[in-house]
PDB file of C-alpha atoms and ligand atoms in Angstrom:
ATOM      1  CA  MET F   1      -0.017  -0.032   0.007  1.00 84.00           C
ATOM      2  CA  VAL F   2       1.295   3.539  -0.919  1.00 93.00           C
ATOM      3  CA  ALA F   3       2.050   5.527   2.291  1.00 98.00           C
ATOM      4  CA  VAL F   4       1.999   9.356   2.417  1.00 98.00           C
ATOM      5  CA  HIS F   5       2.915  11.767   5.248  1.00 98.00           C
ATOM      6  CA  LEU F   6       0.863  15.014   5.412  1.00 98.00           C
ATOM      7  CA  ILE F   7       3.362  17.395   7.047  1.00 99.00           C
ATOM      8  CA  ASN F   8       2.307  20.906   8.139  1.00 98.00           C
ATOM      9  CA  GLY F   9       4.735  23.363   9.472  1.00 98.00           C
ATOM     10  CA  PRO F  10       4.793  26.420  11.563  1.00 98.00           C
ATOM     11  CA  ASN F  11       1.704  28.310  12.382  1.00 98.00           C
ATOM     12  CA  LEU F  12      -0.552  25.810  10.517  1.00 98.00           C
ATOM     13  CA  ASN F  13      -1.887  24.566  13.800  1.00 98.00           C
ATOM     14  CA  LEU F  14      -3.801  27.888  13.914  1.00 97.00           C
ATOM     15  CA  LEU F  15      -5.685  27.108  10.654  1.00 98.00           C
ATOM     16  CA  GLY F  16      -9.323  28.264  10.947  1.00 97.00           C
ATOM     17  CA  ARG F  17      -8.499  31.305  13.223  1.00 96.00           C
ATOM     18  CA  ARG F  18      -5.187  32.592  11.548  1.00 96.00           C
ATOM     19  CA  GLU F  19      -5.859  35.306   8.907  1.00 96.00           C
ATOM     20  CA  PRO F  20      -9.093  33.511   7.624  1.00 96.00           C
ATOM     21  CA  ALA F  21      -9.278  35.920   4.610  1.00 96.00           C
ATOM     22  CA  THR F  22      -5.955  34.391   3.368  1.00 97.00           C
ATOM     23  CA  TYR F  23      -6.164  30.725   4.764  1.00 97.00           C
ATOM     24  CA  GLY F  24      -9.812  30.079   5.165  1.00 96.00           C
ATOM     25  CA  ALA F  25     -11.998  28.710   8.065  1.00 97.00           C
ATOM     26  CA  THR F  26     -11.095  25.144   7.995  1.00 98.00           C
ATOM     27  CA  THR F  27      -9.253  24.004  10.970  1.00 98.00           C
ATOM     28  CA  LEU F  28      -6.223  21.670  10.763  1.00 98.00           C
ATOM     29  CA  ALA F  29      -8.177  18.883  12.475  1.00 98.00           C
ATOM     30  CA  GLN F  30     -10.914  19.277   9.903  1.00 98.00           C
ATOM     31  CA  LEU F  31      -8.300  19.346   7.012  1.00 98.00           C
ATOM     32  CA  GLU F  32      -6.553  16.234   8.403  1.00 98.00           C
ATOM     33  CA  GLU F  33      -9.820  14.406   8.803  1.00 98.00           C
ATOM     34  CA  ARG F  34     -10.868  15.046   5.260  1.00 98.00           C
ATOM     35  CA  MET F  35      -7.410  14.028   3.851  1.00 98.00           C
ATOM     36  CA  VAL F  36      -7.382  10.791   5.874  1.00 98.00           C
ATOM     37  CA  GLY F  37     -10.833   9.969   4.526  1.00 98.00           C
ATOM     38  CA  LEU F  38      -9.807  10.847   0.954  1.00 98.00           C
ATOM     39  CA  ALA F  39      -6.774   8.826   1.184  1.00 98.00           C
ATOM     40  CA  HIS F  40      -8.644   5.798   2.665  1.00 97.00           C
ATOM     41  CA  ASP F  41     -10.962   5.926  -0.341  1.00 97.00           C
ATOM     42  CA  LYS F  42      -7.976   6.029  -2.751  1.00 97.00           C
ATOM     43  CA  GLY F  43      -6.299   3.039  -0.859  1.00 96.00           C
ATOM     44  CA  VAL F  44      -3.522   5.147   0.527  1.00 97.00           C
ATOM     45  CA  GLN F  45      -2.245   5.169   4.056  1.00 97.00           C
ATOM     46  CA  LEU F  46      -1.890   8.724   5.253  1.00 98.00           C
ATOM     47  CA  THR F  47      -0.188   9.895   8.445  1.00 98.00           C
ATOM     48  CA  CYS F  48      -0.693  13.508   9.633  1.00 98.00           C
ATOM     49  CA  HIS F  49       1.912  15.630  11.385  1.00 98.00           C
ATOM     50  CA  GLN F  50       2.310  19.146  12.438  1.00 98.00           C
ATOM     51  CA  SER F  51       5.311  21.005  14.026  1.00 98.00           C
ATOM     52  CA  ASN F  52       6.328  24.550  14.665  1.00 98.00           C
ATOM     53  CA  ILE F  53       9.980  23.235  14.977  1.00 98.00           C
ATOM     54  CA  GLU F  54      12.279  23.167  12.071  1.00 98.00           C
ATOM     55  CA  GLY F  55      14.289  20.237  13.150  1.00 98.00           C
ATOM     56  CA  GLU F  56      11.268  18.082  13.795  1.00 98.00           C
ATOM     57  CA  LEU F  57      10.100  18.792  10.110  1.00 98.00           C
ATOM     58  CA  VAL F  58      13.605  17.812   8.904  1.00 98.00           C
ATOM     59  CA  THR F  59      13.398  14.387  10.788  1.00 98.00           C
ATOM     60  CA  LEU F  60       9.925  13.649   9.461  1.00 98.00           C
ATOM     61  CA  VAL F  61      11.088  14.215   5.936  1.00 98.00           C
ATOM     62  CA  GLN F  62      14.131  12.146   6.311  1.00 98.00           C
ATOM     63  CA  GLN F  63      12.263   9.359   7.854  1.00 98.00           C
ATOM     64  CA  ALA F  64       9.574   9.271   5.131  1.00 98.00           C
ATOM     65  CA  GLY F  65      12.244   9.297   2.444  1.00 98.00           C
ATOM     66  CA  LEU F  66      14.349   6.490   3.989  1.00 98.00           C
ATOM     67  CA  ALA F  67      11.166   4.440   4.233  1.00 97.00           C
ATOM     68  CA  GLY F  68      10.279   4.957   0.539  1.00 96.00           C
ATOM     69  CA  GLU F  69       7.270   7.054   1.691  1.00 98.00           C
ATOM     70  CA  GLY F  70       5.817  10.166   0.118  1.00 98.00           C
ATOM     71  CA  VAL F  71       5.427  13.600   1.628  1.00 98.00           C
ATOM     72  CA  ILE F  72       2.841  16.330   1.006  1.00 99.00           C
ATOM     73  CA  ILE F  73       4.452  19.209   2.807  1.00 99.00           C
ATOM     74  CA  ASN F  74       3.190  22.766   3.635  1.00 98.00           C
ATOM     75  CA  ALA F  75       6.361  24.108   5.324  1.00 98.00           C
ATOM     76  CA  GLY F  76       4.808  27.556   6.032  1.00 98.00           C
ATOM     77  CA  ALA F  77       7.376  30.288   6.329  1.00 98.00           C
ATOM     78  CA  TYR F  78      10.211  27.689   6.436  1.00 98.00           C
ATOM     79  CA  THR F  79       9.558  27.191   2.678  1.00 98.00           C
ATOM     80  CA  HIS F  80      11.182  30.527   2.194  1.00 98.00           C
ATOM     81  CA  THR F  81      14.046  30.116   4.727  1.00 98.00           C
ATOM     82  CA  SER F  82      15.008  26.440   5.100  1.00 98.00           C
ATOM     83  CA  ILE F  83      18.031  25.082   3.427  1.00 98.00           C
ATOM     84  CA  ALA F  84      17.914  22.230   6.025  1.00 98.00           C
ATOM     85  CA  LEU F  85      14.494  21.157   4.727  1.00 98.00           C
ATOM     86  CA  ARG F  86      15.752  21.233   1.053  1.00 98.00           C
ATOM     87  CA  ASP F  87      18.750  19.212   2.113  1.00 98.00           C
ATOM     88  CA  ALA F  88      16.486  16.636   3.990  1.00 98.00           C
ATOM     89  CA  ILE F  89      14.381  16.107   0.871  1.00 98.00           C
ATOM     90  CA  LYS F  90      17.305  15.763  -1.388  1.00 98.00           C
ATOM     91  CA  GLY F  91      19.401  13.775   1.119  1.00 98.00           C
ATOM     92  CA  ALA F  92      16.964  11.105   1.834  1.00 98.00           C
ATOM     93  CA  ASP F  93      15.586  11.197  -1.764  1.00 98.00           C
ATOM     94  CA  THR F  94      12.127  11.880  -0.448  1.00 98.00           C
ATOM     95  CA  LEU F  95       9.271  12.170  -3.058  1.00 98.00           C
ATOM     96  CA  ALA F  96       7.729  15.401  -1.961  1.00 98.00           C
ATOM     97  CA  ILE F  97       5.074  17.784  -3.163  1.00 98.00           C
ATOM     98  CA  GLU F  98       5.191  21.362  -1.722  1.00 98.00           C
ATOM     99  CA  VAL F  99       1.864  22.758  -0.980  1.00 98.00           C
ATOM    100  CA  HIS F 100       0.505  26.320  -0.194  1.00 98.00           C
ATOM    101  CA  ILE F 101      -2.990  27.226   0.706  1.00 98.00           C
ATOM    102  CA  SER F 102      -2.526  30.747  -0.571  1.00 98.00           C
ATOM    103  CA  ASN F 103      -0.993  31.841  -3.951  1.00 98.00           C
ATOM    104  CA  VAL F 104       2.298  32.763  -2.525  1.00 98.00           C
ATOM    105  CA  HIS F 105       3.320  34.261  -5.911  1.00 98.00           C
ATOM    106  CA  ALA F 106       0.530  36.880  -5.609  1.00 98.00           C
ATOM    107  CA  ARG F 107       1.717  37.891  -2.148  1.00 98.00           C
ATOM    108  CA  GLU F 108       4.779  39.575  -0.700  1.00 98.00           C
ATOM    109  CA  GLU F 109       8.045  39.216  -2.689  1.00 98.00           C
ATOM    110  CA  PHE F 110       9.673  37.301   0.274  1.00 98.00           C
ATOM    111  CA  ARG F 111       7.207  34.520  -0.390  1.00 98.00           C
ATOM    112  CA  HIS F 112       8.004  34.085  -3.960  1.00 98.00           C
ATOM    113  CA  HIS F 113      11.178  32.045  -3.357  1.00 98.00           C
ATOM    114  CA  SER F 114      11.111  28.435  -2.144  1.00 98.00           C
ATOM    115  CA  PHE F 115      14.264  26.627  -1.113  1.00 98.00           C
ATOM    116  CA  MET F 116      12.356  23.301  -1.313  1.00 98.00           C
ATOM    117  CA  ALA F 117      10.757  23.670  -4.788  1.00 98.00           C
ATOM    118  CA  PRO F 118      13.771  22.626  -6.850  1.00 98.00           C
ATOM    119  CA  VAL F 119      13.952  19.312  -5.010  1.00 98.00           C
ATOM    120  CA  CYS F 120      10.190  18.547  -4.948  1.00 98.00           C
ATOM    121  CA  ALA F 121       8.269  16.692  -7.618  1.00 98.00           C
ATOM    122  CA  GLY F 122       6.032  19.665  -7.884  1.00 98.00           C
ATOM    123  CA  VAL F 123       4.368  22.628  -6.286  1.00 98.00           C
ATOM    124  CA  ILE F 124       0.673  23.249  -5.820  1.00 98.00           C
ATOM    125  CA  ALA F 125      -0.333  26.711  -4.331  1.00 98.00           C
ATOM    126  CA  GLY F 126      -3.341  28.958  -4.394  1.00 98.00           C
ATOM    127  CA  PHE F 127      -6.339  26.571  -4.177  1.00 98.00           C
ATOM    128  CA  GLY F 128      -7.171  26.898  -0.469  1.00 98.00           C
ATOM    129  CA  THR F 129      -7.168  23.647   1.346  1.00 98.00           C
ATOM    130  CA  ARG F 130      -7.995  22.002  -1.901  1.00 98.00           C
ATOM    131  CA  SER F 131      -4.307  22.280  -2.648  1.00 98.00           C
ATOM    132  CA  TYR F 132      -3.718  19.371  -0.358  1.00 98.00           C
ATOM    133  CA  GLU F 133      -6.294  17.283  -2.199  1.00 98.00           C
ATOM    134  CA  LEU F 134      -4.691  18.049  -5.552  1.00 98.00           C
ATOM    135  CA  ALA F 135      -1.335  17.075  -4.088  1.00 98.00           C
ATOM    136  CA  LEU F 136      -2.741  13.783  -2.843  1.00 98.00           C
ATOM    137  CA  ASP F 137      -3.995  12.937  -6.411  1.00 98.00           C
ATOM    138  CA  ALA F 138      -0.575  14.077  -8.007  1.00 98.00           C
ATOM    139  CA  ILE F 139       1.681  11.978  -5.503  1.00 98.00           C
ATOM    140  CA  ILE F 140      -0.043   8.554  -5.807  1.00 98.00           C
ATOM    141  CA  PRO F 141       0.963   7.660  -9.373  1.00 97.00           C
ATOM    142  CA  LEU F 142       4.388   9.138  -8.650  1.00 97.00           C
ATOM    143  CA  LEU F 143       4.820   6.843  -5.641  1.00 97.00           C
ATOM    144  CA  GLN F 144       3.417   3.857  -7.662  1.00 95.00           C
ATOM    145  CA  ALA F 145       5.870   4.405 -10.435  1.00 94.00           C
ATOM    146  CA  ARG F 146       8.735   4.714  -7.902  1.00 92.00           C
ATOM    147  CA  ALA F 147       7.743   1.449  -6.252  1.00 89.00           C
ATOM    148  CA  SER F 148       7.423  -0.414  -9.478  1.00 89.00           C
ATOM    149  CA  ARG F 149      10.876   0.872 -10.594  1.00 88.00           C
ATOM    150  CA  ALA F 150      12.366  -0.357  -7.163  1.00 84.00           C
ATOM    151  CA  GLY F 151      10.833  -3.805  -7.984  1.00 74.00           C
TER     152      GLY F 151
HETATM  153  C1  DQA B 201       1.714  29.216   3.317  1.00 89.75           C
HETATM  154  C2  DQA B 201       2.377  30.443   2.692  1.00 89.75           C
HETATM  155  C3  DQA B 201       3.648  30.876   3.490  1.00 89.75           C
HETATM  156  O1  DQA B 201       4.175  31.936   2.877  1.00 89.75           O
HETATM  157  C4  DQA B 201       3.166  31.214   4.900  1.00 89.75           C
HETATM  158  O2  DQA B 201       4.374  31.546   5.608  1.00 89.75           O
HETATM  159  C5  DQA B 201       2.470  30.213   5.593  1.00 89.75           C
HETATM  160  C6  DQA B 201       1.436  29.513   4.930  1.00 89.75           C
HETATM  161  C7  DQA B 201       0.440  28.775   2.619  1.00 89.75           C
HETATM  162  O3  DQA B 201      -0.076  27.728   2.830  1.00 89.75           O
HETATM  163  O4  DQA B 201      -0.082  29.598   1.943  1.00 89.75           O
HETATM  164  O5  DQA B 201       2.619  29.869   6.726  1.00 89.75           O
HETATM  165  O6  DQA B 201       2.628  28.104   3.322  1.00 89.75           O
END
């Protein structure tokens, strides 16, 4: 069975009350519940994580990659600052999709750059919490292809 980790970074524990005009009214618990249900329907094992601590995110990304499991990651502001997260994805050969709720390219310039994007399979941004659902649809065939290559 394909296994995917949904990893949310700093301040995403505040979803639902944090800047709702930008990030919407859905709470993290509601988002995770929906994603687990969707994954279950698609025959995917989904595990949810959230941390405000960069090193914990690095460890999660490493562990997923070393186990051959996929990652859907919204690293929040660490997207724009963290070389460590980029190195974790690259170093553990983690199949990762970068996700953002908001369209970061339509916002402040400091949100336009991602250290992670070049080592991710792709980036999905700007579709609200549906960005995560699109990422789930995108990552499944990529993980299946990787698994069949690995034999
Ligand atoms: C975000 C965009 C980031 O720039 C911001 O720091 C976040 C959330 C998003 O999902 O739109 O925390 O990743």
